[in-house]
Amino acid sequence: MLKLMLNSIYLLLAQASALLIPLFLLPLLTRYYGLSDVALYILSVSVISFSYLIFDFGLSTYGIKKSAEVEYCQAEISKLFSITLTVKFFFFLLVFLVVGVIFYINQNNSYIKVVVFSFISIFFQSLIPYWLFQSINKMKVVTLINVASRLSSIIISVFFVFFGFDIYSVILATGFGWVIASCVSLKYLNSLGYTVSVIVSREPLISFFKEVRDFYLSRLAVSSYLYSNVFILSTLSAVNLAVYGVADYIYKIIQSLVSVVTQALFPQIAESKDYTIFFKTLFLLLLFIFIIGLFFKLYSHDVIQLLYGPSYLLAIPFIEAFIVLALFNVLSVIFGYPAASLFSKYDYVNYSSYFCLIVYFFGVVVLYLLNAISPLHLIYILIASEISTFLWRLAFFVKYYKLQKV
């Protein structure tokens, strides 16, 4: 349990460092920029986060699982690391060329500009192998690197805001910290003996895609519906996107706090098969959500007024709906890979993500046909999707639990 707590704390600090920039900048931007510029910044945060999950290839779960399978052999982990960097480089190059052509044709499109100016953050963030640091129990190191680099990004971004730079420059400035963090992280891994080489043979690349496919598609399915609301609202109005974005960001913070525990729990449960740790963690996470919900129920008006100003008080009902979503997200996540690792059965978790995506897009289509697309209705669709995922995973958990006890 102590090992789990330490890994959770380090992972929490590492992810919290990535949240520092929007956490400090968003209240600042709401006072120095208009709603349309704030909406563009919120869109950039979603683009960067979603793109990271695309370029992650499901390694946050697959990488840890694979490292355990090869018994943490340095040569095998280095090989996997080299394969992932090779794939990411060529994949990123392809995406960059496509976006570059689109940008050349539509240089005045503000959304295309957001994507282009977010590329530094997207690329260098994707180079940091959190799965590797977690596998070799070096989360403390990558945490210190991230915190230091994030602070440098905050200083540069605040400088840009105070001296009147446009919102695209602020978006670009947030990427500097990722440059520092990725370079130092890769240098440190090299000093530990984890070497990187370019993989030119097709066989290991094809094998990698086959093995990672289910983890990748599952993660991509979940990410698609989590970030689709922002992309949908960006086509409607800047006011809706800006106000929704404030509530969505608060939810993302809660979700990140939960995910650091579940990510640390996954390898621990996979190794120990300990039901006690599993259920204790579940109880503590549910208690955490209850406390957060109670806090926002009592003080959401004061918090929004203080941080973002009166223009964003419309976000309060969205925040309350997101708290409900956070509750079912905890249940669906904890009964995902952590629960599946108790039985070493992962297929049903991957399939539940596809089912969740189908439920979400079916709901969006219904809203569109009824001409009822709004921020609050889209959150309700997310809640329905998370409930569906939780019930699917709970049913299989009960099934395998009973089989194990026979």
PDB file of C-alpha atoms in Angstrom, residues 83 201-212:
ATOM      1  CA  ILE A  83       9.807   1.323 -31.482  1.00  0.00           C
ATOM      2  CA  SER A 201      12.593  -3.156 -40.002  1.00  0.00           C
ATOM      3  CA  ARG A 202       8.865  -3.577 -40.566  1.00  0.00           C
ATOM      4  CA  GLU A 203       8.439  -6.724 -38.459  1.00  0.00           C
ATOM      5  CA  PRO A 204       8.815  -5.166 -34.978  1.00  0.00           C
ATOM      6  CA  LEU A 205       6.650  -2.194 -35.994  1.00  0.00           C
ATOM      7  CA  ILE A 206       3.869  -4.438 -37.297  1.00  0.00           C
ATOM      8  CA  SER A 207       4.133  -6.623 -34.189  1.00  0.00           C
ATOM      9  CA  PHE A 208       3.902  -3.519 -32.001  1.00  0.00           C
ATOM     10  CA  PHE A 209       0.718  -2.321 -33.692  1.00  0.00           C
ATOM     11  CA  LYS A 210      -0.874  -5.752 -33.336  1.00  0.00           C
ATOM     12  CA  GLU A 211      -0.092  -5.970 -29.625  1.00  0.00           C
ATOM     13  CA  VAL A 212      -1.011  -2.392 -28.766  1.00  0.00           C
TER      14      VAL A 212
END
